[in-house]
Amino acid sequence: MTPQHGPRRARIAFSDSAAKQLENITSEAQIHALDRALVVVSVAPDVGEPIPGDTTGPQLRQYTDDVEQVRVLYFVTALRTVVVVAYIEV
């Protein structure tokens, strides 16, 4: 019998500005909330709403978790294997 695996997750990468924002998060609760949001986005990159804008670059998306009070702006690479986080709000 073949083992069943969950959905394939995209790898999470951070832009320089998002990485700096991440360094400033010190609260355990905020880290946990952000981690949950990143798992959601990595499993289902289309979960966020598209942000209207220029179509020459990748489509910027916004995922908001109202329960955890987290907002993440991100885009997905062409092969959908990497989610690049551009902005974090916790």
CSV table of N, CA, C and O in Angstrom, one decimal:
chain,number,residue,atom,x,y,z
A,1,MET,N,0.8,-1.2,0.0
A,1,MET,CA,0.0,0.0,0.0
A,1,MET,C,0.9,1.2,0.0
A,1,MET,O,1.8,1.4,0.8
A,2,THR,N,0.6,2.2,-0.8
A,2,THR,CA,1.4,3.4,-1.0
A,2,THR,C,1.0,4.4,0.1
A,2,THR,O,-0.2,4.6,0.3
A,3,PRO,N,1.9,5.0,0.9
A,3,PRO,CA,1.6,6.0,1.9
A,3,PRO,C,1.0,7.2,1.3
A,3,PRO,O,1.4,7.6,0.2
A,4,GLN,N,0.0,7.8,2.0
A,4,GLN,CA,-0.7,9.0,1.5
A,4,GLN,C,0.0,10.2,2.1
A,4,GLN,O,0.3,10.2,3.3
A,5,HIS,N,0.4,11.1,1.3
A,5,HIS,CA,1.0,12.3,1.7
A,5,HIS,C,0.0,13.5,1.6
A,5,HIS,O,-0.9,13.5,0.7
A,6,GLY,N,0.2,14.5,2.4
A,6,GLY,CA,-0.6,15.7,2.2
A,6,GLY,C,-0.2,16.5,1.0
A,6,GLY,O,0.7,16.1,0.2
A,7,PRO,N,-0.8,17.6,0.8
A,7,PRO,CA,-0.5,18.5,-0.4
A,7,PRO,C,0.9,18.9,-0.3
A,7,PRO,O,1.5,19.2,0.7
A,8,ARG,N,1.5,19.0,-1.5
A,8,ARG,CA,2.9,19.5,-1.6
A,8,ARG,C,2.9,21.0,-1.2
A,8,ARG,O,2.1,21.8,-1.7
A,9,ARG,N,3.9,21.4,-0.4
A,9,ARG,CA,4.0,22.8,0.0
A,9,ARG,C,5.0,23.5,-0.8
A,9,ARG,O,6.1,22.9,-1.2
A,10,ALA,N,4.7,24.7,-1.1
A,10,ALA,CA,5.7,25.6,-1.7
A,10,ALA,C,6.7,26.0,-0.7
A,10,ALA,O,6.4,26.1,0.5
A,11,ARG,N,8.0,26.3,-1.1
A,11,ARG,CA,9.0,26.7,-0.2
A,11,ARG,C,8.7,28.2,0.1
A,11,ARG,O,8.4,29.0,-0.8
A,12,ILE,N,9.0,28.7,1.3
A,12,ILE,CA,8.8,30.1,1.6
A,12,ILE,C,10.2,30.8,1.6
A,12,ILE,O,11.1,30.3,2.2
A,13,ALA,N,10.2,31.9,0.9
A,13,ALA,CA,11.4,32.8,0.9
A,13,ALA,C,11.0,34.2,1.3
A,13,ALA,O,9.8,34.5,1.1
A,14,PHE,N,11.9,35.0,1.8
A,14,PHE,CA,11.6,36.3,2.2
A,14,PHE,C,12.4,37.3,1.4
A,14,PHE,O,13.6,37.1,1.2
A,15,SER,N,11.7,38.4,1.0
A,15,SER,CA,12.5,39.6,0.4
A,15,SER,C,13.3,40.2,1.5
A,15,SER,O,13.2,39.9,2.7
A,16,ASP,N,14.3,41.0,1.2
A,16,ASP,CA,15.1,41.7,2.2
A,16,ASP,C,14.3,42.4,3.2
A,16,ASP,O,14.6,42.3,4.4
A,17,SER,N,13.3,43.2,2.7
A,17,SER,CA,12.5,44.0,3.7
A,17,SER,C,11.7,43.1,4.6
A,17,SER,O,11.5,43.4,5.8
A,18,ALA,N,11.1,42.0,4.1
A,18,ALA,CA,10.4,41.1,4.9
A,18,ALA,C,11.3,40.4,5.9
A,18,ALA,O,10.9,40.1,7.1
A,19,ALA,N,12.5,40.0,5.5
A,19,ALA,CA,13.4,39.4,6.4
A,19,ALA,C,13.8,40.4,7.6
A,19,ALA,O,13.9,39.9,8.7
A,20,LYS,N,13.9,41.7,7.3
A,20,LYS,CA,14.1,42.6,8.4
A,20,LYS,C,12.9,42.7,9.3
A,20,LYS,O,13.1,42.8,10.5
A,21,GLN,N,11.7,42.7,8.7
A,21,GLN,CA,10.5,42.7,9.6
A,21,GLN,C,10.5,41.5,10.5
A,21,GLN,O,10.1,41.6,11.6
A,22,LEU,N,10.9,40.3,9.9
A,22,LEU,CA,10.9,39.1,10.6
A,22,LEU,C,11.8,39.1,11.8
A,22,LEU,O,11.5,38.6,12.9
A,23,GLU,N,13.0,39.8,11.6
A,23,GLU,CA,14.0,39.9,12.7
A,23,GLU,C,13.4,40.7,13.9
A,23,GLU,O,13.8,40.5,15.0
A,24,ASN,N,12.5,41.6,13.6
A,24,ASN,CA,11.9,42.5,14.7
A,24,ASN,C,10.8,41.8,15.5
A,24,ASN,O,10.3,42.4,16.4
A,25,ILE,N,10.3,40.7,15.0
A,25,ILE,CA,9.2,40.0,15.7
A,25,ILE,C,9.9,39.2,16.9
A,25,ILE,O,10.7,38.3,16.7
A,26,THR,N,9.5,39.6,18.1
A,26,THR,CA,10.1,38.9,19.3
A,26,THR,C,9.0,38.2,20.1
A,26,THR,O,9.4,37.3,20.9
A,27,SER,N,7.8,38.5,20.0
A,27,SER,CA,6.8,37.8,20.7
A,27,SER,C,6.5,36.4,20.3
A,27,SER,O,6.3,36.2,19.0
A,28,GLU,N,6.4,35.5,21.2
A,28,GLU,CA,6.2,34.1,20.8
A,28,GLU,C,4.8,34.0,20.2
A,28,GLU,O,4.6,33.2,19.2
A,29,ALA,N,3.8,34.7,20.6
A,29,ALA,CA,2.5,34.7,20.0
A,29,ALA,C,2.5,35.2,18.6
A,29,ALA,O,1.8,34.6,17.7
A,30,GLN,N,3.2,36.2,18.3
A,30,GLN,CA,3.3,36.8,17.0
A,30,GLN,C,4.1,35.8,16.0
A,30,GLN,O,3.7,35.6,14.9
A,31,ILE,N,5.1,35.1,16.5
A,31,ILE,CA,5.8,34.1,15.7
A,31,ILE,C,4.9,33.0,15.4
A,31,ILE,O,4.9,32.5,14.3
A,32,HIS,N,4.1,32.5,16.4
A,32,HIS,CA,3.2,31.4,16.2
A,32,HIS,C,2.1,31.8,15.1
A,32,HIS,O,1.8,31.0,14.2
A,33,ALA,N,1.6,33.0,15.3
A,33,ALA,CA,0.6,33.5,14.3
A,33,ALA,C,1.1,33.6,12.9
A,33,ALA,O,0.5,33.2,12.0
A,34,LEU,N,2.3,34.1,12.8
A,34,LEU,CA,2.9,34.2,11.5
A,34,LEU,C,3.2,32.9,10.9
A,34,LEU,O,3.0,32.6,9.7
A,35,ASP,N,3.7,31.9,11.7
A,35,ASP,CA,4.0,30.6,11.2
A,35,ASP,C,2.7,29.9,10.7
A,35,ASP,O,2.8,29.3,9.6
A,36,ARG,N,1.6,30.1,11.4
A,36,ARG,CA,0.3,29.5,10.9
A,36,ARG,C,0.0,30.1,9.5
A,36,ARG,O,-0.5,29.4,8.6
A,37,ALA,N,0.1,31.4,9.4
A,37,ALA,CA,-0.2,32.1,8.1
A,37,ALA,C,0.7,31.6,7.0
A,37,ALA,O,0.2,31.3,5.9
A,38,LEU,N,2.0,31.4,7.3
A,38,LEU,CA,2.9,31.0,6.2
A,38,LEU,C,2.6,29.5,5.8
A,38,LEU,O,2.8,29.2,4.6
A,39,VAL,N,2.2,28.7,6.7
A,39,VAL,CA,1.8,27.3,6.4
A,39,VAL,C,0.6,27.3,5.4
A,39,VAL,O,0.6,26.6,4.4
A,40,VAL,N,-0.4,28.2,5.7
A,40,VAL,CA,-1.6,28.3,4.9
A,40,VAL,C,-1.2,28.7,3.5
A,40,VAL,O,-1.6,28.1,2.5
A,41,VAL,N,-0.3,29.7,3.4
A,41,VAL,CA,0.1,30.2,2.1
A,41,VAL,C,1.0,29.2,1.3
A,41,VAL,O,0.9,29.0,0.1
A,42,SER,N,1.8,28.4,2.1
A,42,SER,CA,2.7,27.5,1.4
A,42,SER,C,1.9,26.3,0.9
A,42,SER,O,2.2,25.7,-0.2
A,43,VAL,N,0.8,25.9,1.5
A,43,VAL,CA,0.0,24.8,1.1
A,43,VAL,C,-1.0,25.2,-0.1
A,43,VAL,O,-1.2,24.4,-1.0
A,44,ALA,N,-1.5,26.4,0.0
A,44,ALA,CA,-2.4,26.9,-1.0
A,44,ALA,C,-2.1,28.3,-1.4
A,44,ALA,O,-2.7,29.3,-0.9
A,45,PRO,N,-1.1,28.5,-2.3
A,45,PRO,CA,-0.6,29.8,-2.7
A,45,PRO,C,-1.7,30.7,-3.2
A,45,PRO,O,-1.5,32.0,-3.2
A,46,ASP,N,-2.8,30.2,-3.8
A,46,ASP,CA,-3.8,31.0,-4.3
A,46,ASP,C,-4.8,31.5,-3.3
A,46,ASP,O,-5.8,32.2,-3.6
A,47,VAL,N,-4.6,31.2,-2.0
A,47,VAL,CA,-5.5,31.5,-1.0
A,47,VAL,C,-5.7,33.1,-0.8
A,47,VAL,O,-6.8,33.5,-0.5
A,48,GLY,N,-4.7,33.8,-1.1
A,48,GLY,CA,-4.7,35.2,-0.9
A,48,GLY,C,-5.4,35.9,-2.0
A,48,GLY,O,-5.6,35.4,-3.1
A,49,GLU,N,-5.8,37.2,-1.8
A,49,GLU,CA,-6.5,38.0,-2.8
A,49,GLU,C,-5.5,38.7,-3.7
A,49,GLU,O,-4.5,39.2,-3.2
A,50,PRO,N,-5.7,38.7,-5.0
A,50,PRO,CA,-4.8,39.4,-5.9
A,50,PRO,C,-4.8,40.9,-5.6
A,50,PRO,O,-5.9,41.5,-5.3
A,51,ILE,N,-3.7,41.6,-5.6
A,51,ILE,CA,-3.7,43.0,-5.4
A,51,ILE,C,-3.6,43.7,-6.8
A,51,ILE,O,-2.6,43.3,-7.5
A,52,PRO,N,-4.5,44.5,-7.1
A,52,PRO,CA,-4.4,45.2,-8.4
A,52,PRO,C,-3.2,46.0,-8.6
A,52,PRO,O,-2.7,46.6,-7.7
A,53,GLY,N,-2.6,45.9,-9.8
A,53,GLY,CA,-1.4,46.7,-10.0
A,53,GLY,C,-0.8,46.4,-11.4
A,53,GLY,O,-1.5,45.9,-12.3
A,54,ASP,N,0.4,46.6,-11.5
A,54,ASP,CA,1.2,46.5,-12.8
A,54,ASP,C,1.2,45.0,-13.1
A,54,ASP,O,1.5,44.1,-12.3
A,55,THR,N,1.0,44.6,-14.4
A,55,THR,CA,1.0,43.2,-14.8
A,55,THR,C,2.3,42.8,-15.4
A,55,THR,O,2.5,41.7,-15.9
A,56,THR,N,3.4,43.7,-15.3
A,56,THR,CA,4.7,43.3,-15.9
A,56,THR,C,5.4,42.4,-15.0
A,56,THR,O,6.3,41.6,-15.5
A,57,GLY,N,5.2,42.4,-13.7
A,57,GLY,CA,5.9,41.5,-12.8
A,57,GLY,C,5.0,40.4,-12.3
A,57,GLY,O,3.8,40.3,-12.8
A,58,PRO,N,5.4,39.7,-11.3
A,58,PRO,CA,4.6,38.6,-10.8
A,58,PRO,C,3.4,39.2,-10.0
A,58,PRO,O,3.5,40.4,-9.5
A,59,GLN,N,2.3,38.5,-10.0
A,59,GLN,CA,1.0,39.0,-9.3
A,59,GLN,C,1.2,39.0,-7.8
A,59,GLN,O,1.5,38.0,-7.2
A,60,LEU,N,1.2,40.2,-7.2
A,60,LEU,CA,1.3,40.4,-5.8
A,60,LEU,C,-0.1,40.0,-5.2
A,60,LEU,O,-1.2,40.3,-5.7
A,61,ARG,N,0.0,39.2,-4.1
A,61,ARG,CA,-1.2,38.7,-3.4
A,61,ARG,C,-1.2,39.1,-2.0
A,61,ARG,O,-0.1,39.4,-1.4
A,62,GLN,N,-2.4,39.1,-1.3
A,62,GLN,CA,-2.5,39.5,0.1
A,62,GLN,C,-3.3,38.4,0.8
A,62,GLN,O,-4.4,38.1,0.4
A,63,TYR,N,-2.7,37.8,1.9
A,63,TYR,CA,-3.4,36.9,2.7
A,63,TYR,C,-3.6,37.5,4.1
A,63,TYR,O,-2.6,38.0,4.7
A,64,THR,N,-4.8,37.6,4.6
A,64,THR,CA,-5.1,38.1,5.9
A,64,THR,C,-5.8,37.1,6.7
A,64,THR,O,-6.8,36.5,6.3
A,65,ASP,N,-5.2,36.8,7.9
A,65,ASP,CA,-5.8,35.9,8.9
A,65,ASP,C,-6.4,36.8,10.0
A,65,ASP,O,-5.6,37.3,10.8
A,66,ASP,N,-7.7,37.0,10.0
A,66,ASP,CA,-8.3,37.9,10.9
A,66,ASP,C,-8.3,37.4,12.3
A,66,ASP,O,-8.3,38.1,13.3
A,67,VAL,N,-8.3,36.0,12.5
A,67,VAL,CA,-8.2,35.4,13.8
A,67,VAL,C,-6.9,35.7,14.5
A,67,VAL,O,-6.8,36.1,15.6
A,68,GLU,N,-5.8,35.5,13.7
A,68,GLU,CA,-4.5,35.6,14.2
A,68,GLU,C,-3.9,37.0,14.1
A,68,GLU,O,-2.8,37.3,14.5
A,69,GLN,N,-4.6,37.9,13.4
A,69,GLN,CA,-4.2,39.3,13.2
A,69,GLN,C,-2.9,39.3,12.4
A,69,GLN,O,-1.9,40.0,12.8
A,70,VAL,N,-2.8,38.6,11.3
A,70,VAL,CA,-1.6,38.6,10.5
A,70,VAL,C,-2.0,39.0,9.0
A,70,VAL,O,-3.1,38.6,8.5
A,71,ARG,N,-1.1,39.7,8.4
A,71,ARG,CA,-1.3,40.1,7.0
A,71,ARG,C,0.0,39.8,6.3
A,71,ARG,O,1.1,40.3,6.8
A,72,VAL,N,0.0,39.1,5.2
A,72,VAL,CA,1.2,38.8,4.4
A,72,VAL,C,1.0,39.2,3.0
A,72,VAL,O,0.0,38.8,2.4
A,73,LEU,N,1.9,39.9,2.4
A,73,LEU,CA,1.9,40.2,1.0
A,73,LEU,C,3.0,39.4,0.4
A,73,LEU,O,4.1,39.3,0.9
A,74,TYR,N,2.7,38.7,-0.7
A,74,TYR,CA,3.6,37.7,-1.3
A,74,TYR,C,3.3,37.6,-2.8
A,74,TYR,O,2.3,38.0,-3.3
A,75,PHE,N,4.2,36.9,-3.5
A,75,PHE,CA,4.0,36.5,-4.9
A,75,PHE,C,4.5,35.1,-5.0
A,75,PHE,O,5.3,34.6,-4.2
A,76,VAL,N,4.0,34.4,-6.0
A,76,VAL,CA,4.4,33.0,-6.2
A,76,VAL,C,5.2,32.9,-7.5
A,76,VAL,O,4.9,33.5,-8.5
A,77,THR,N,6.2,32.1,-7.5
A,77,THR,CA,7.1,31.9,-8.7
A,77,THR,C,6.3,31.2,-9.8
A,77,THR,O,5.3,30.5,-9.5
A,78,ALA,N,6.8,31.2,-11.0
A,78,ALA,CA,6.1,30.7,-12.1
A,78,ALA,C,5.8,29.2,-12.0
A,78,ALA,O,4.8,28.7,-12.4
A,79,LEU,N,6.7,28.4,-11.4
A,79,LEU,CA,6.5,27.0,-11.2
A,79,LEU,C,5.7,26.7,-10.0
A,79,LEU,O,5.5,25.5,-9.7
A,80,ARG,N,5.3,27.7,-9.2
A,80,ARG,CA,4.5,27.5,-8.0
A,80,ARG,C,5.2,26.7,-6.9
A,80,ARG,O,4.6,26.1,-6.1
A,81,THR,N,6.6,26.7,-7.0
A,81,THR,CA,7.3,26.0,-5.9
A,81,THR,C,7.9,26.9,-4.8
A,81,THR,O,8.3,26.4,-3.8
A,82,VAL,N,7.8,28.2,-5.1
A,82,VAL,CA,8.3,29.1,-4.1
A,82,VAL,C,7.4,30.2,-3.9
A,82,VAL,O,6.9,30.8,-4.9
A,83,VAL,N,7.1,30.6,-2.7
A,83,VAL,CA,6.3,31.8,-2.3
A,83,VAL,C,7.3,32.8,-1.7
A,83,VAL,O,8.0,32.5,-0.8
A,84,VAL,N,7.3,34.0,-2.3
A,84,VAL,CA,8.2,35.0,-1.9
A,84,VAL,C,7.4,36.0,-1.1
A,84,VAL,O,6.5,36.7,-1.6
A,85,VAL,N,7.7,36.1,0.2
A,85,VAL,CA,7.0,37.0,1.1
A,85,VAL,C,7.7,38.4,1.0
A,85,VAL,O,8.9,38.5,1.2
A,86,ALA,N,6.9,39.4,0.6
A,86,ALA,CA,7.4,40.7,0.4
A,86,ALA,C,7.1,41.6,1.6
A,86,ALA,O,7.9,42.6,1.9
A,87,TYR,N,6.1,41.4,2.4
A,87,TYR,CA,5.7,42.2,3.5
A,87,TYR,C,5.0,41.4,4.6
A,87,TYR,O,4.2,40.6,4.3
A,88,ILE,N,5.3,41.7,5.9
A,88,ILE,CA,4.7,41.0,7.0
A,88,ILE,C,4.1,42.1,7.9
A,88,ILE,O,4.7,43.1,8.2
A,89,GLU,N,2.9,41.8,8.4
A,89,GLU,CA,2.2,42.7,9.4
A,89,GLU,C,1.6,41.8,10.4
A,89,GLU,O,0.7,41.0,10.1
A,90,VAL,N,2.1,41.9,11.6
A,90,VAL,CA,1.6,41.0,12.7
A,90,VAL,C,1.2,41.9,13.9
A,90,VAL,O,1.8,42.9,14.2
